[in-house]
Coordinates of C-alpha atoms and ligand atoms in Angstrom, one line a residue:
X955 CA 17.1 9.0 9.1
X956 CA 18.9 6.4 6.8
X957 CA 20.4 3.1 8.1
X958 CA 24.1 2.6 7.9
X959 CA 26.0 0.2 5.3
X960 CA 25.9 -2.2 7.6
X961 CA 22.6 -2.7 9.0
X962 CA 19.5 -4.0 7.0
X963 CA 16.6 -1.3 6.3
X964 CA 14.3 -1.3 9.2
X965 CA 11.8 -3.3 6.7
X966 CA 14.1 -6.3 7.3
X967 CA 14.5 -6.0 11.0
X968 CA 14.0 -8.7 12.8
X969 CA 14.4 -7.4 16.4
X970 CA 12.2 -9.2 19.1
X971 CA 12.5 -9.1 22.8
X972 CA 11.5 -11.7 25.2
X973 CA 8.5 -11.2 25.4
X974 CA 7.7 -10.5 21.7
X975 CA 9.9 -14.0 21.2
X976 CA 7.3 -15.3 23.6
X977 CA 4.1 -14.1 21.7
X978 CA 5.0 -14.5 17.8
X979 CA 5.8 -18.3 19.2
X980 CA 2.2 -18.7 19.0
X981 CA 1.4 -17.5 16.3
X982 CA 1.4 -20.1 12.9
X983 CA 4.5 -19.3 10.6
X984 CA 5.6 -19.7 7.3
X985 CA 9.0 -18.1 4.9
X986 CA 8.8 -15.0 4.5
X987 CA 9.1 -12.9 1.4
X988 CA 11.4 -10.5 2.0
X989 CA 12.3 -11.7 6.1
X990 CA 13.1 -15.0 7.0
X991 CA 9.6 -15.6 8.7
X992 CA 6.2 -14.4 8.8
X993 CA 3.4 -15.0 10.9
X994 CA -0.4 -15.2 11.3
X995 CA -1.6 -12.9 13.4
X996 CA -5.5 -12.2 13.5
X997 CA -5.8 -14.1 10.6
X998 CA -3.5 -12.0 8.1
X999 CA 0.2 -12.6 7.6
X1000 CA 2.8 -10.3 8.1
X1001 CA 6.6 -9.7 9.7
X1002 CA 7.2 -9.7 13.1
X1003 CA 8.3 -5.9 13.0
X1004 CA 4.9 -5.3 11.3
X1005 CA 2.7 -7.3 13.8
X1006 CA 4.1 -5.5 16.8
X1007 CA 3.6 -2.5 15.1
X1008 CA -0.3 -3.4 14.6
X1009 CA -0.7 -4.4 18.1
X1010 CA 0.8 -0.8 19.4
X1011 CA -1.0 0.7 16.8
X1012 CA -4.5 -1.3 18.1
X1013 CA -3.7 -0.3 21.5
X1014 CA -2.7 3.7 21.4
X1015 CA -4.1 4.5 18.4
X1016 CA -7.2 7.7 18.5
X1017 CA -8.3 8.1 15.5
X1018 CA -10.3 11.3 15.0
X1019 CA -13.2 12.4 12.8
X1020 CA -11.3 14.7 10.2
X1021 CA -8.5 11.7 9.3
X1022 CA -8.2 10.1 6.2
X1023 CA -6.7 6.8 6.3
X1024 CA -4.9 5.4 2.7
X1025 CA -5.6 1.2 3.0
X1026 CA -4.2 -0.5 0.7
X1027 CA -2.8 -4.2 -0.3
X1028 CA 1.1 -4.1 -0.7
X1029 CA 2.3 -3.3 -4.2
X1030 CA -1.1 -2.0 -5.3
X1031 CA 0.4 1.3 -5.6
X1032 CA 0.6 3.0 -2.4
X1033 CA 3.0 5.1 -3.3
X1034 CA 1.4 6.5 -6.1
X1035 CA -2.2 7.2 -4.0
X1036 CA -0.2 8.8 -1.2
X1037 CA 1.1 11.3 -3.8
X1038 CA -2.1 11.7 -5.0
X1039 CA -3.7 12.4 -1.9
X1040 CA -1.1 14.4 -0.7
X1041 CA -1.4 16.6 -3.2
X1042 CA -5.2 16.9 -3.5
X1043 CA -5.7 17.3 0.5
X1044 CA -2.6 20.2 0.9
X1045 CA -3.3 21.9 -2.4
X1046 CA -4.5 25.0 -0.1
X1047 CA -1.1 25.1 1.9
X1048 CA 1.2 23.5 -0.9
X1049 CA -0.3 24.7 -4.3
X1050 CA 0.5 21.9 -7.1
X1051 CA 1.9 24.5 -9.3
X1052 CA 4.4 25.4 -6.6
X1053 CA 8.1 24.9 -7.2
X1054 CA 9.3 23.2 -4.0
X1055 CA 6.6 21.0 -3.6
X1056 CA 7.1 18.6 -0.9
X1057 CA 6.3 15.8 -3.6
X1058 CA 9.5 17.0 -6.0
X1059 CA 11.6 17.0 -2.8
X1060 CA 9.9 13.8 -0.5
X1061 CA 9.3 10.2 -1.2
X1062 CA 5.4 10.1 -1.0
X1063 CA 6.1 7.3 1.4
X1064 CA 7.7 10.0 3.8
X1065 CA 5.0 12.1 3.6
X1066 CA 2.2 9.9 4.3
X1067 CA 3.3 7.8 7.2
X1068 CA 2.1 4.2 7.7
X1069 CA 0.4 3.8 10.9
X1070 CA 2.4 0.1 12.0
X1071 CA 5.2 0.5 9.4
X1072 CA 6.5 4.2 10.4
X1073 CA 4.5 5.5 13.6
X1074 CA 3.6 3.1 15.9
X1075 CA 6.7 0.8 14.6
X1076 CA 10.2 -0.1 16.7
X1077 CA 8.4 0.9 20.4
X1078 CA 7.5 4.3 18.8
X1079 CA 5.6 7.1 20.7
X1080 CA 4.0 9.1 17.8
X1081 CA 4.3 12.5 18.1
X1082 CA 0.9 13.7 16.1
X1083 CA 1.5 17.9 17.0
X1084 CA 3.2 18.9 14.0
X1085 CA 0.2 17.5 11.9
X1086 CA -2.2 19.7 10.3
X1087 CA -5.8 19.0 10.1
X1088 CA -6.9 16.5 8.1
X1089 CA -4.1 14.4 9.2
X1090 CA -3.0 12.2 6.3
X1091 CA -2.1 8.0 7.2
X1092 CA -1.5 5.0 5.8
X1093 CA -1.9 1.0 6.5
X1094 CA -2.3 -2.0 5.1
X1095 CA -4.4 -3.7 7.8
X1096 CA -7.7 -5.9 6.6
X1097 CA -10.4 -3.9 8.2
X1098 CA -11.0 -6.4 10.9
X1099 CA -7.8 -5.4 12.2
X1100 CA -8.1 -1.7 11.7
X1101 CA -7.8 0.4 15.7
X1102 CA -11.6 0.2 17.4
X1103 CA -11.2 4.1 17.4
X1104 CA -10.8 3.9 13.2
X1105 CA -13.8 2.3 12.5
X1106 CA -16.2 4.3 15.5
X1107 CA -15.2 7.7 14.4
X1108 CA -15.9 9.6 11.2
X1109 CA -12.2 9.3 10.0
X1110 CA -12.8 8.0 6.1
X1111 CA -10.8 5.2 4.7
X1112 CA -9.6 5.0 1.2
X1113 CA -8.8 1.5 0.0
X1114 CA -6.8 0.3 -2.8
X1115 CA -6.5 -2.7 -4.8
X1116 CA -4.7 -3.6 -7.7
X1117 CA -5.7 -7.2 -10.0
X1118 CA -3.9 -10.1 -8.2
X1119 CA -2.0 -11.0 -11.2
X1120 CA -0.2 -8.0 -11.4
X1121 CA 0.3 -7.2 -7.7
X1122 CA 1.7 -10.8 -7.1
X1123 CA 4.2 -10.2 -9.5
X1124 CA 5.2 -6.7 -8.3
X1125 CA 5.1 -8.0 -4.6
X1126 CA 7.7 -11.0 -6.1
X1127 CA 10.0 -8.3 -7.3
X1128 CA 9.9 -6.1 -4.9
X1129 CA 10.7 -8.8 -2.2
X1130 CA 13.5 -10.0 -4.3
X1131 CA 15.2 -6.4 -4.9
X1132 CA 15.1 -6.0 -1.1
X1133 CA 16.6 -9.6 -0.2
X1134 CA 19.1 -9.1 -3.0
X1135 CA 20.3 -5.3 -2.0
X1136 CA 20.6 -6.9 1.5
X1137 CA 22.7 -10.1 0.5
X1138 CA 20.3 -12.8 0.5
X1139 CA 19.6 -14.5 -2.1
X1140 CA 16.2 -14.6 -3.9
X1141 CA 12.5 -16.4 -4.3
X1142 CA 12.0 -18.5 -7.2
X1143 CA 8.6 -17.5 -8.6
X1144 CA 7.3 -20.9 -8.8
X1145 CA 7.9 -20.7 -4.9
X1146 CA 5.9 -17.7 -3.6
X1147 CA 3.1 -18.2 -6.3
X1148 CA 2.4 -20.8 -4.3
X1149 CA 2.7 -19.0 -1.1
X1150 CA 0.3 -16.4 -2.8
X1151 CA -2.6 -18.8 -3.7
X1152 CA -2.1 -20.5 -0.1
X1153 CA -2.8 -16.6 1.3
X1154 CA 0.8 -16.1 2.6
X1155 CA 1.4 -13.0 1.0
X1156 CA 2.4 -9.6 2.6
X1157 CA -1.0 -8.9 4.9
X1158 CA -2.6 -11.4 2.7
X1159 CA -4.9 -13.4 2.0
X1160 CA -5.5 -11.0 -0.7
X1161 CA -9.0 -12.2 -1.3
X1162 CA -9.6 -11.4 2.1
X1163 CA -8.3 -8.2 2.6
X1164 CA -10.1 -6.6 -0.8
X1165 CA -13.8 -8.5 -0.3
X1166 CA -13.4 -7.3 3.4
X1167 CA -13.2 -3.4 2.3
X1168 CA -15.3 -4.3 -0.8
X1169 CA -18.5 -5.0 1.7
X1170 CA -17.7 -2.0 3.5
X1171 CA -17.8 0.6 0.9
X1172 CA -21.1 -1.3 -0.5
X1173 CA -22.3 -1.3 3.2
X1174 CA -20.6 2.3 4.2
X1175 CA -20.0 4.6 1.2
X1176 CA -19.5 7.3 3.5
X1177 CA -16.8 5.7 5.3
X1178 CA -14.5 3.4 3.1
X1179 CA -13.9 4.9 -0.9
X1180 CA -13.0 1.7 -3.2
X1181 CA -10.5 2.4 -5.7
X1182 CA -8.9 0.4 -7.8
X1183 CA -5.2 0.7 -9.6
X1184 CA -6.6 0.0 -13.1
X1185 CA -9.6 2.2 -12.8
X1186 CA -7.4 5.1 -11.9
X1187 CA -5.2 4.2 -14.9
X1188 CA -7.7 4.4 -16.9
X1189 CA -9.5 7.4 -16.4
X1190 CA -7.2 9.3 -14.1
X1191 CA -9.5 12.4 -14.2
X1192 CA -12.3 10.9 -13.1
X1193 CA -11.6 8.6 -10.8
X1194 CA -9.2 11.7 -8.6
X1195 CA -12.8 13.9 -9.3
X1196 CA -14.6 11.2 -7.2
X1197 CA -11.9 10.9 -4.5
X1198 CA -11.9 14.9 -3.8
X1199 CA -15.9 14.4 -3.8
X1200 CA -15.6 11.7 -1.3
X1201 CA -13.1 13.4 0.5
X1202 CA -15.5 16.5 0.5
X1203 CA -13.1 18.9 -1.1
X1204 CA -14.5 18.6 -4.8
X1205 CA -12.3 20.7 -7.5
X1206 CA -13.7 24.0 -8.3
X1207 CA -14.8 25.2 -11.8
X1208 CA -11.8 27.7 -11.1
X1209 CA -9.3 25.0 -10.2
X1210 CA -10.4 22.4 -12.8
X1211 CA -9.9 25.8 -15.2
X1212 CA -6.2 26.9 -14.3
X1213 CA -5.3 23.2 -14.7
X1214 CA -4.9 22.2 -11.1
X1215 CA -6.7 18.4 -11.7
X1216 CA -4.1 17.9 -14.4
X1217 CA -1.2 19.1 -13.2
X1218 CA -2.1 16.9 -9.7
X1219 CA -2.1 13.8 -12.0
X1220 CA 1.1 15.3 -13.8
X1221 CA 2.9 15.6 -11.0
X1222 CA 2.1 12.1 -9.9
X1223 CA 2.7 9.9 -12.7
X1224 CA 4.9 7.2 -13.0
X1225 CA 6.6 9.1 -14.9
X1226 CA 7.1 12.0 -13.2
X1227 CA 8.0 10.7 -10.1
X1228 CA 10.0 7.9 -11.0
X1229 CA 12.6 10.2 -12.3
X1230 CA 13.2 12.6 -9.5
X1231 CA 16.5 12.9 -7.8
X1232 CA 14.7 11.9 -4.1
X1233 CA 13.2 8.6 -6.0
X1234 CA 16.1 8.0 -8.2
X1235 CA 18.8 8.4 -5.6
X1236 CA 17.2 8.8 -2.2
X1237 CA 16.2 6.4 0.6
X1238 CA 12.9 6.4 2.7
X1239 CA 13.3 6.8 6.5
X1240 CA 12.7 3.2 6.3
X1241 CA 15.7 2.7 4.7
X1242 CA 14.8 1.2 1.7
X1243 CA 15.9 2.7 -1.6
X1244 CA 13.0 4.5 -3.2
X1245 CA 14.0 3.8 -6.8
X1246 CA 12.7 0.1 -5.6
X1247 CA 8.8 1.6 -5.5
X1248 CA 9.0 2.5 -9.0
X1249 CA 9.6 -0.9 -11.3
X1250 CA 7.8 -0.2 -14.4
X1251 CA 3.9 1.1 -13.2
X1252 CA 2.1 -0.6 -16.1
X1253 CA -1.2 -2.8 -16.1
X1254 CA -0.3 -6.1 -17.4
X1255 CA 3.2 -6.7 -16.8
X1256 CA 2.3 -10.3 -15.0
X1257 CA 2.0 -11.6 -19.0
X1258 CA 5.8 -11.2 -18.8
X1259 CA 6.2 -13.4 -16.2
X1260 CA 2.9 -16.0 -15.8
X1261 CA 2.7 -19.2 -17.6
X1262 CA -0.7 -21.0 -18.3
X1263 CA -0.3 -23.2 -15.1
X1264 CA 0.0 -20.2 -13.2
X1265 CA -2.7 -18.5 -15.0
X1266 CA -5.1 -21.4 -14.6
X1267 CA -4.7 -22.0 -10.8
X1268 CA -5.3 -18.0 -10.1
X1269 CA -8.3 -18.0 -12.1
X1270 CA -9.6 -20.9 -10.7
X1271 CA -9.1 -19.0 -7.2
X1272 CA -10.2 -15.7 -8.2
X1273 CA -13.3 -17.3 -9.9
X1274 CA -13.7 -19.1 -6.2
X1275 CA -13.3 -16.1 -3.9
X1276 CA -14.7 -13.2 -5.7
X1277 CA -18.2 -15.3 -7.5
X1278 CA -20.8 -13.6 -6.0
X1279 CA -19.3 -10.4 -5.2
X1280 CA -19.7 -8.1 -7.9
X1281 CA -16.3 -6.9 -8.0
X1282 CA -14.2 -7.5 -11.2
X1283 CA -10.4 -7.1 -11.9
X1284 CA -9.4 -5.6 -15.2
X1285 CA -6.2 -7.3 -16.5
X1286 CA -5.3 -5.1 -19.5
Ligands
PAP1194 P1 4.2 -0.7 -1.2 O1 3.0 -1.6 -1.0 O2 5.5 -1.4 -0.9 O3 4.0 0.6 -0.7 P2 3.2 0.1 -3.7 O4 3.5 1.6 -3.8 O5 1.8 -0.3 -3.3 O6 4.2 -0.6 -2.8 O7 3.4 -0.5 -5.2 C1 4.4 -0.3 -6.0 C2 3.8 -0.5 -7.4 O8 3.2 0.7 -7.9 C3 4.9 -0.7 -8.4 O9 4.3 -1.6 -9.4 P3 5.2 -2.5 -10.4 O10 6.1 -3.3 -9.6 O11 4.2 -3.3 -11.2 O12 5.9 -1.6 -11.3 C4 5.2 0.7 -8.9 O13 5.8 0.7 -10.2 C5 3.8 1.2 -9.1 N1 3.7 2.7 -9.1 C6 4.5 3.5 -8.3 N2 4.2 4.8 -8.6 C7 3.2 4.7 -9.6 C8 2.5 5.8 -10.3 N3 2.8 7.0 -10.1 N4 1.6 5.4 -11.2 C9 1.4 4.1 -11.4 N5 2.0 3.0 -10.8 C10 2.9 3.4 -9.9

């Protein structure tokens, strides 16, 4: 379903009833990014369209103990792991060599749903019978957050970060394409980096989100995979090798010999994708026009934009939130 000229994509909805009105009234506030507001709910900011989505989502959601569930923080490259793990988890029933794969035809965003974004979002019922076993989702809720049902089953959790520098700046983008396709006009940088180092970014505090999943897959390497953007960049091969491995369906000497792991990463490169007809032209059931998930894909790209003041303050934040942790961001 697309939206109509008229009508912002459903990402930009701002629709409340009453009693929604009522609730998000409670809640602290702040500008939004790409929506006029957003709000503190549970302790992580998001849109009003989002947050009800969550709450359904909390409420109706059974997870079961053959899902995987794709976490990541916005503009880490979500899109990109979805195709991924689309391909590695249907390569029985759609073989990556085939030549209407859903992934030449789909936006990997509408084939890898996002649990309060697509399924449980706008009052939804989801409708789970036409998905085949191991059923395939998305979010981009901090683990406190995630449904009860998520963190007592089995169901395993692959999360995904990307260095802060680099997010932020695709998150700024992003959030401007959006508000400019749609008429508004857009963030100054200077603006939301200061939103971003307060915490108000989309689902953020970053820091929170990524040391929250980064304790669990210390604490429960069965249960949440850590994975992050500039890793996979950097040794694509070996870092998909692991994921199949954690996802218990580890390439086989025949499959790693007829070229199946390379033509997986092939066929979901930035490269590759980006220039599809559905990713060039298309739009996601969202509405939005997928052309906007593909911006440039590179590690590094905040050097374009950052200037030492900026590049000060996040270090002194990173160096603050993360010391201690043992996780490192690569920035190159
Ligand atoms: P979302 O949170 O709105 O779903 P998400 O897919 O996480 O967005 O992030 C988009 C980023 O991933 C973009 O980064 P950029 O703004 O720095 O360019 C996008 O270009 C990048 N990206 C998309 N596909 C790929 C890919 N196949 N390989 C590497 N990066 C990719």
């Amino acid at each position: 379903m697309t939206t109509s000229q008229n009508s912002p994509p459903k990402y930009l909805q701002e629709d409340q009833s009453e009693e929604c009105k009522k609730f998000l009234s409670t809640l602290p506030k702040e500008k939004g990014w790409m929506e006029s507001t957003i709000y503190n709910y549970q302790g992580f900011w998001s849109s009003s369209r989002a947050i009800q989505g969550v709450i359904a989502c909390q409420q109706q959601f059974q997870a079961q103990d053959s899902d995987i569930i794709l976490v990541t923080s916005p503009k880490s490259g979500t899109v990109w792991l979805k195709s991924l793990l689309f391909a590695l988890v249907n390569r029985n029933n759609h073989p990556i060599f085939e030549k209407d794969h859903p992934l030449l035809l789909k936006n990997p965003h509408d084939l890898v749903l996002f649990l309060e974004l697509d399924l449980y979002a706008d009052g939804q019922v989801p409708d789970f019978s036409s998905f085949t076993s191991p059923r395939l989702l998305a979010t981009h809720v901090p683990f406190a957050s995630l449904p009860k049902s998520v963190k007592n089953s089995r169901t395993k959790l692959v999360y995904l970060c990307r260095n802060p520098r680099d997010t932020f700046i695709s998150m700024w983008n992003f959030a401007n394409n959006l508000r400019l396709d749609n008429h508004k006009d857009i963030n100054s940088i200077e603006e939301m980096f200061d939103h971003f180092c307060k915490g108000v970014s989309l689902y953020g505090p970053f820091w929170n989100q990524v040391l929250d999943y980064w304790k669990e897959s210390i604490e429960n390497p069965d249960k949440v995979f850590f994975l992050m953007y500039e890793e996979i960049k950097k040794q694509p091969k070996i870092q998909l090798k692991r994921l199949a491995e954690f996802l218990e369906c580890p390439f086989s000497i025949e499959e790693e010999n007829c070229g199946v792991v390379d033509e997986i990463l092939r066929m979901c490169s930035f490269e590759n994708l980006r220039n599809l007809e559905v990713n060039t032209h298309g739009k996601m059931s969202a509405g939005v026009a997928n052309k906007n998930f593909f911006r440039r894909g590179k590690v590094g790209d905040w050097k374009n934009y950052f200037t030492v003041e900026m590049n000060d303050k996040l270090n002194h934040i990173i160096e603050q939130k993360f010391q201690g942790s043992g996780l490192k961001f690569s920035y190159i």
